[in-house]
PDB file of N, CA and C in Angstrom:
ATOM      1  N   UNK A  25      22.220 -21.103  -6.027  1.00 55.00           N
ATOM      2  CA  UNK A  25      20.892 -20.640  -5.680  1.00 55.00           C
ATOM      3  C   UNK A  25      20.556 -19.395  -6.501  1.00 55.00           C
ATOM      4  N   UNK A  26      18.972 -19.386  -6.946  1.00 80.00           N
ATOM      5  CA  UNK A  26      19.167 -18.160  -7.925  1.00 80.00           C
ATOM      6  C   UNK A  26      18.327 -17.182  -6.672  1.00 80.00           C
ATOM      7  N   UNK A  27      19.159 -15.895  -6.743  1.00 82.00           N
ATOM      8  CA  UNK A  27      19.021 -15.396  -6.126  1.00 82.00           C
ATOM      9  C   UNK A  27      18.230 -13.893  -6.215  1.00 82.00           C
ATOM     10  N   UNK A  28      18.909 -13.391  -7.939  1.00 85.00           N
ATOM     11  CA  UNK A  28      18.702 -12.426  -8.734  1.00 85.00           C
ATOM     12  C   UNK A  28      17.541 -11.910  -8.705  1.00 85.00           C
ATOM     13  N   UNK A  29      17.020 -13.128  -9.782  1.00 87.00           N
ATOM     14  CA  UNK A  29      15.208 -12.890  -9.858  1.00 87.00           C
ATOM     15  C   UNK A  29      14.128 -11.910  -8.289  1.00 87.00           C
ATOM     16  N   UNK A  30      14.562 -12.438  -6.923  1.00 89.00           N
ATOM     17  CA  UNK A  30      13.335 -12.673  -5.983  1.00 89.00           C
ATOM     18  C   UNK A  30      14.361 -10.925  -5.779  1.00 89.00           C
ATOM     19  N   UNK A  31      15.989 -11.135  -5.255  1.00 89.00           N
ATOM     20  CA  UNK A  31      16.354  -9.325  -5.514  1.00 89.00           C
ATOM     21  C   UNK A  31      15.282  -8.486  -6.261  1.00 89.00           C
ATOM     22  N   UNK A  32      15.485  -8.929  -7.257  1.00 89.00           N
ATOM     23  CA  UNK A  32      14.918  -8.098  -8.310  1.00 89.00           C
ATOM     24  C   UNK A  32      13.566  -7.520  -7.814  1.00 89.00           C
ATOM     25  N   UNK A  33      12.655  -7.922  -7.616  1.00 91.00           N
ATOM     26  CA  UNK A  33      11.288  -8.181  -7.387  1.00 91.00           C
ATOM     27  C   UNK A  33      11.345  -7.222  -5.954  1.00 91.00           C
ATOM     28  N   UNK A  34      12.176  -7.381  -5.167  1.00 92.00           N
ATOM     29  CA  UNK A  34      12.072  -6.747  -3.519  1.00 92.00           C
ATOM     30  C   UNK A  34      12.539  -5.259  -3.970  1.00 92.00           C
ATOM     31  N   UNK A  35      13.102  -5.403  -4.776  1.00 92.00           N
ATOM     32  CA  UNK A  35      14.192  -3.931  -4.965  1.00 92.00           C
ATOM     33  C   UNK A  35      12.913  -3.329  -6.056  1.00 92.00           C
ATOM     34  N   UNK A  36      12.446  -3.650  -6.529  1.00 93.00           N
ATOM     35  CA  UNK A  36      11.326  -2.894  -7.648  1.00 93.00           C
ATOM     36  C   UNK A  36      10.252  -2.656  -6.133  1.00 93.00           C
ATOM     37  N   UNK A  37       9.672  -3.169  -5.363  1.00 94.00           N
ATOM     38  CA  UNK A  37       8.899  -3.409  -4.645  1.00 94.00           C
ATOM     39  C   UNK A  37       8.911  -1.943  -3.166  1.00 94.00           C
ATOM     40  N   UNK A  38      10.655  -2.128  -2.901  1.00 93.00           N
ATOM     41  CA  UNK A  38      10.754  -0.909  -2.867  1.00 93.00           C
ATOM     42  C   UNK A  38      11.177   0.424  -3.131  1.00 93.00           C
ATOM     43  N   UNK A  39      11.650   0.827  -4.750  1.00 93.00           N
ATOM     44  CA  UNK A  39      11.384   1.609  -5.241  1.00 93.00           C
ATOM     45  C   UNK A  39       9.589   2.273  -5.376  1.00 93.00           C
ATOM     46  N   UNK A  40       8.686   1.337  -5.596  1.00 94.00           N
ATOM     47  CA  UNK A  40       7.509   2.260  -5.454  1.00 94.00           C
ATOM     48  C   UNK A  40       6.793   2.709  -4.498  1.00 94.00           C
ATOM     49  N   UNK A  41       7.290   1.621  -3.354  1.00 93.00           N
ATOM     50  CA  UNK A  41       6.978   2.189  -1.959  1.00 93.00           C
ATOM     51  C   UNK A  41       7.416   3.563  -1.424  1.00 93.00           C
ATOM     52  N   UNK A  42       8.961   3.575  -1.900  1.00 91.00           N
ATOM     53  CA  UNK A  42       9.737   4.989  -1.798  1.00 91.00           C
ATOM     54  C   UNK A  42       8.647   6.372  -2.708  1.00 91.00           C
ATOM     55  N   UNK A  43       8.484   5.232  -3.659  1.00 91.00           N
ATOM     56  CA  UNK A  43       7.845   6.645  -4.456  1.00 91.00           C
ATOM     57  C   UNK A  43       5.948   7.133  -3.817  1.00 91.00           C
ATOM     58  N   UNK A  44       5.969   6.105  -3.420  1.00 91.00           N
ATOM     59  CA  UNK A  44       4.339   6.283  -2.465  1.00 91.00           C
ATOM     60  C   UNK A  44       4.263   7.271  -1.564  1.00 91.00           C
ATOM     61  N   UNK A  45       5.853   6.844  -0.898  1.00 87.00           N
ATOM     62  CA  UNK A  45       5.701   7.855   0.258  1.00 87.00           C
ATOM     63  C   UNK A  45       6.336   9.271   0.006  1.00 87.00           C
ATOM     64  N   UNK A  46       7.266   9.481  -1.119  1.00 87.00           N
ATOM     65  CA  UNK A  46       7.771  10.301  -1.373  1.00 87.00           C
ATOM     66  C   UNK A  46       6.772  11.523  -2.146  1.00 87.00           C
ATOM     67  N   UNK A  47       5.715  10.947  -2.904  1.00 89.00           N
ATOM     68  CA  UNK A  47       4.721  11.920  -3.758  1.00 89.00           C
ATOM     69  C   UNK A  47       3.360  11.729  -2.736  1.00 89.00           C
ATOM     70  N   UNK A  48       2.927  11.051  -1.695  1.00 88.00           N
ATOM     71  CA  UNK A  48       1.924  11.158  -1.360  1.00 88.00           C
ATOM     72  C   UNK A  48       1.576  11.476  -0.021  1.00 88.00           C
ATOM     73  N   UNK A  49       2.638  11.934   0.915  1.00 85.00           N
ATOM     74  CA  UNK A  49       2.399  12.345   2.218  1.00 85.00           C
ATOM     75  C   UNK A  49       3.092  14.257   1.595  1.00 85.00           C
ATOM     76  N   UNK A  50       2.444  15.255   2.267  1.00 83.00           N
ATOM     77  CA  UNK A  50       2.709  16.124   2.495  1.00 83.00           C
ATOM     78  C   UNK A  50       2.268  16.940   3.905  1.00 83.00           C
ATOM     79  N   UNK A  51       2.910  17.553   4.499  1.00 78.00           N
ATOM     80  CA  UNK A  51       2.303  17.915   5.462  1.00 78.00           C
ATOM     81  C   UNK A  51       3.731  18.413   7.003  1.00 78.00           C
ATOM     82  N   UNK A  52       3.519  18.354   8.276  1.00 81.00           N
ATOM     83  CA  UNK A  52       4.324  18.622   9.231  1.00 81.00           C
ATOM     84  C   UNK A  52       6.062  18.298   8.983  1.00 81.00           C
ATOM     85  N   UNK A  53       6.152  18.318  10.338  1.00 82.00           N
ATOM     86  CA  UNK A  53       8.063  17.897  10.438  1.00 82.00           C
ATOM     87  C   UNK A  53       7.814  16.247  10.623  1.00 82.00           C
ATOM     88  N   UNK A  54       6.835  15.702  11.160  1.00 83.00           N
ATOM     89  CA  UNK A  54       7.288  14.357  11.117  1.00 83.00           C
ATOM     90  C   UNK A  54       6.916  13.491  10.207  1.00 83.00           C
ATOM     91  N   UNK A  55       5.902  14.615   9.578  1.00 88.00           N
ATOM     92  CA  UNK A  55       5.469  13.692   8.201  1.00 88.00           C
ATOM     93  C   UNK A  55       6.538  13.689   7.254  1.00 88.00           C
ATOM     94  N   UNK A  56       7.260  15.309   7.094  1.00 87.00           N
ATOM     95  CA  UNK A  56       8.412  15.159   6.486  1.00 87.00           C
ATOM     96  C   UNK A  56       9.713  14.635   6.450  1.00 87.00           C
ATOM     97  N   UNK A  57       9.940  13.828   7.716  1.00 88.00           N
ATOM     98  CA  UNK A  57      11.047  13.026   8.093  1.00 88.00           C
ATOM     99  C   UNK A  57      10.635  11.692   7.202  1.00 88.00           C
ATOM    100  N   UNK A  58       9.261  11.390   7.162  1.00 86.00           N
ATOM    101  CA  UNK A  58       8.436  10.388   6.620  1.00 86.00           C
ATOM    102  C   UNK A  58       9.138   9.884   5.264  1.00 86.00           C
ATOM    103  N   UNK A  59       8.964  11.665   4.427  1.00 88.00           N
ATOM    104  CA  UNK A  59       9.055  11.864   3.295  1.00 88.00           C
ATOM    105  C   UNK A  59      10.584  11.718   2.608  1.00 88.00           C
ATOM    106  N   UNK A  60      11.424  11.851   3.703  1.00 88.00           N
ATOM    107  CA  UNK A  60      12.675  12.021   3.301  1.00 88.00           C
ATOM    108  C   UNK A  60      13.292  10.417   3.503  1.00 88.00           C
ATOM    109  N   UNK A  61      12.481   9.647   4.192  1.00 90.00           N
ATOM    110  CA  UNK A  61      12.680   8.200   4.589  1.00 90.00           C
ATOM    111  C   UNK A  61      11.797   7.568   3.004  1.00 90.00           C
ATOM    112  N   UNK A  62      11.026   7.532   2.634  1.00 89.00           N
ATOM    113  CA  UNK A  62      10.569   7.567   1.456  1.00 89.00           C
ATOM    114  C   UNK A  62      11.950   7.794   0.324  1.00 89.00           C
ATOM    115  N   UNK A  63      12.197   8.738  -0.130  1.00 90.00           N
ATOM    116  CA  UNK A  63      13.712   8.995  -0.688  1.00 90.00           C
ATOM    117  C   UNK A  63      14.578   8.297  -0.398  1.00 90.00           C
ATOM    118  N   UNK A  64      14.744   7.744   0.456  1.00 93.00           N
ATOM    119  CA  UNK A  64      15.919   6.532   0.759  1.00 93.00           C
ATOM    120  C   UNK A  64      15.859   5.255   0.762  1.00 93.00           C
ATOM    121  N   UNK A  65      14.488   4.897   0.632  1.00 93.00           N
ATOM    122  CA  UNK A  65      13.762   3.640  -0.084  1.00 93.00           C
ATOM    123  C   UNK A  65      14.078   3.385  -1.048  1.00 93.00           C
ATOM    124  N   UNK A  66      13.546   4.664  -1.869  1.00 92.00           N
ATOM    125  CA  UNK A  66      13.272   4.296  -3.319  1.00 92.00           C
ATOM    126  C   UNK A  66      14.679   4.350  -3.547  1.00 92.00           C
ATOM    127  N   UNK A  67      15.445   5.196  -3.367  1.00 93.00           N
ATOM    128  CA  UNK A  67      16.897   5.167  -3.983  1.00 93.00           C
ATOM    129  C   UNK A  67      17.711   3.819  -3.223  1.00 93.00           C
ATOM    130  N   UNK A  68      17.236   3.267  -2.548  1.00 94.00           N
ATOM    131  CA  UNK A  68      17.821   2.125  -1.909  1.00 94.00           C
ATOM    132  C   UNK A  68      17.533   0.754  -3.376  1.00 94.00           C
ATOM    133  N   UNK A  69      15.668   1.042  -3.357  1.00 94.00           N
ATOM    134  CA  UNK A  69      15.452  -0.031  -4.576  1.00 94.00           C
ATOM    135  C   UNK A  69      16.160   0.213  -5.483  1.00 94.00           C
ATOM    136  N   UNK A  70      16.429   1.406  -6.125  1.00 94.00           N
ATOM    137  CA  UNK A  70      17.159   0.833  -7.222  1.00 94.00           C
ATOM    138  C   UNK A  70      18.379   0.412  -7.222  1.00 94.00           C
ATOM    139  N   UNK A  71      18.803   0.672  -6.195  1.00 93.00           N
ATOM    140  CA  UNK A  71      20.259  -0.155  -5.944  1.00 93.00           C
ATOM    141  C   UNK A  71      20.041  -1.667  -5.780  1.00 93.00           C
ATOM    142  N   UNK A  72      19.154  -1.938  -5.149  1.00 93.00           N
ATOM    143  CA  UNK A  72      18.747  -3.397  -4.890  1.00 93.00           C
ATOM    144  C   UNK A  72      18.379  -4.138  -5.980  1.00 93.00           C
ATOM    145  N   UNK A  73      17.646  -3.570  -6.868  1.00 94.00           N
ATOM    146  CA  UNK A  73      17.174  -3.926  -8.443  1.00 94.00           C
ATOM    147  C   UNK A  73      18.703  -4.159  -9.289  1.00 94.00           C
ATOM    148  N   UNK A  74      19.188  -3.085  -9.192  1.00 94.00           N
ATOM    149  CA  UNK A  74      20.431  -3.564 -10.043  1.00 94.00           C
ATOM    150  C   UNK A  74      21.528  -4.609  -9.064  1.00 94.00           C
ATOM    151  N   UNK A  75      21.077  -4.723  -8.218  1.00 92.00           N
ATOM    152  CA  UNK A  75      22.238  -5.857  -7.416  1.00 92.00           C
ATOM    153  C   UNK A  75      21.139  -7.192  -8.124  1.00 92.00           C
ATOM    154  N   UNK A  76      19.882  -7.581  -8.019  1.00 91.00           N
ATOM    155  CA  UNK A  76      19.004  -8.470  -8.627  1.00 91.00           C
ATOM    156  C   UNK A  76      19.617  -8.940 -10.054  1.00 91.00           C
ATOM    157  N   UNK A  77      19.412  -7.751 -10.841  1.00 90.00           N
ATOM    158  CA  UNK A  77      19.901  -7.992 -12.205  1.00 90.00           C
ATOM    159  C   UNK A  77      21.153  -8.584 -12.595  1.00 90.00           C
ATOM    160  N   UNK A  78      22.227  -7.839 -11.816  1.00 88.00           N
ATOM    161  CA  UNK A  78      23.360  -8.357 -12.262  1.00 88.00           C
ATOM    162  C   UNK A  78      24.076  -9.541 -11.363  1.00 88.00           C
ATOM    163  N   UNK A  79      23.176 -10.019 -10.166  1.00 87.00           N
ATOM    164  CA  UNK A  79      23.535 -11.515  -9.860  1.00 87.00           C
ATOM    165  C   UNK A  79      22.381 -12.298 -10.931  1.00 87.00           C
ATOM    166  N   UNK A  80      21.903 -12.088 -11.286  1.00 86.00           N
ATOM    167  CA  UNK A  80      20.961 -12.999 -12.463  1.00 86.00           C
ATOM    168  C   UNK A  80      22.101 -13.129 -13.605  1.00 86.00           C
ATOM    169  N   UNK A  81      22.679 -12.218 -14.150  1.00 82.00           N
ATOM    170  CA  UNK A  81      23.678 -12.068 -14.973  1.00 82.00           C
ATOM    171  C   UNK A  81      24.042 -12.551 -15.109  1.00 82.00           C
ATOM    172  N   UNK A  82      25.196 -12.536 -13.648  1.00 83.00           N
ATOM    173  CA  UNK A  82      26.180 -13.899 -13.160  1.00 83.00           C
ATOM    174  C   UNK A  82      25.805 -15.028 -13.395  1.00 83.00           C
ATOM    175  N   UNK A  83      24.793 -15.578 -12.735  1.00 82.00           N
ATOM    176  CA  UNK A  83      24.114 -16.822 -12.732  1.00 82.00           C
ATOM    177  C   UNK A  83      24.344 -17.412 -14.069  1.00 82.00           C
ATOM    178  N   UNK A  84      24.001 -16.789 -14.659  1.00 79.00           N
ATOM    179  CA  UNK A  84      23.383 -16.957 -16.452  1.00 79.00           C
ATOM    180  C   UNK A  84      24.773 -16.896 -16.971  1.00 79.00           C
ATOM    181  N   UNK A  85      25.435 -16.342 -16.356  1.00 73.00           N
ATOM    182  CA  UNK A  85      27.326 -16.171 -17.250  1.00 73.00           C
ATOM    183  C   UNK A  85      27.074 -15.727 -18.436  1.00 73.00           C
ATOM    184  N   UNK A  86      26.368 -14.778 -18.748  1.00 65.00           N
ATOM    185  CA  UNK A  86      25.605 -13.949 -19.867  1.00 65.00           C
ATOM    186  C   UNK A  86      26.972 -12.734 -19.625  1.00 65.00           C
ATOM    187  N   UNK A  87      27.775 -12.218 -18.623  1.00 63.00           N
ATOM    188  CA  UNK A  87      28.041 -11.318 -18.267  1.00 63.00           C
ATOM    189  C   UNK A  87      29.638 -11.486 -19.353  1.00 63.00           C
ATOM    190  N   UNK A  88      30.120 -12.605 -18.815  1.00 65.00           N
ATOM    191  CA  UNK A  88      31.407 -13.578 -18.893  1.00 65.00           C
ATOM    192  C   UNK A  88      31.569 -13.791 -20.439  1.00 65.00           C
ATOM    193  N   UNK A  89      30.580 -13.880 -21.024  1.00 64.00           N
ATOM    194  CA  UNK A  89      30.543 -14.724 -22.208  1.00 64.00           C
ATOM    195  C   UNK A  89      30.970 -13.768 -23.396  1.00 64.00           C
ATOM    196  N   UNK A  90      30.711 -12.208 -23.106  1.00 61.00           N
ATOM    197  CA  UNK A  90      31.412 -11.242 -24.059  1.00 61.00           C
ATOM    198  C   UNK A  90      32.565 -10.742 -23.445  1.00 61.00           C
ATOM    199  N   UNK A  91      33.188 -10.514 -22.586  1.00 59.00           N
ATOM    200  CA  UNK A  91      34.446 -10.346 -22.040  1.00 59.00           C
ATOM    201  C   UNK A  91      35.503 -11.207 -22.285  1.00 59.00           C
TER     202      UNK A  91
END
């Protein structure tokens, strides 16, 4: 099952969400809990993006093929 590609796409999806909330709420303590939940999005997407990429990799045995 390819799996990579739709990763890919969720993990980009929330990296900019992270970054939405991270540059565009300012304000109280609970907005800033907001903000710091924002930061853990986005740094979540890019972990999720590179888990996307490199099961696409796999898939493709693109990874395998110079090793």
């Amino acid at each position: 099952m390819k799996t990579g590609v739709p990763l890919g796409i969720i993990g980009v999806n929330m990296f900019i969400l992270g970054l939405m909330l991270f540059y565009l709420i300012d304000g109280g303590e609970i907005l800033k809990f907001i903000k710091n939940m924002g930061t853990f999005v986005g740094l979540s997407g890019i972990g999720v993006t590179l888990a996307g990429i490199l099961l696409y990799l796999i898939n493709k045995n693109l990874i395998f093929k110079y090793l």
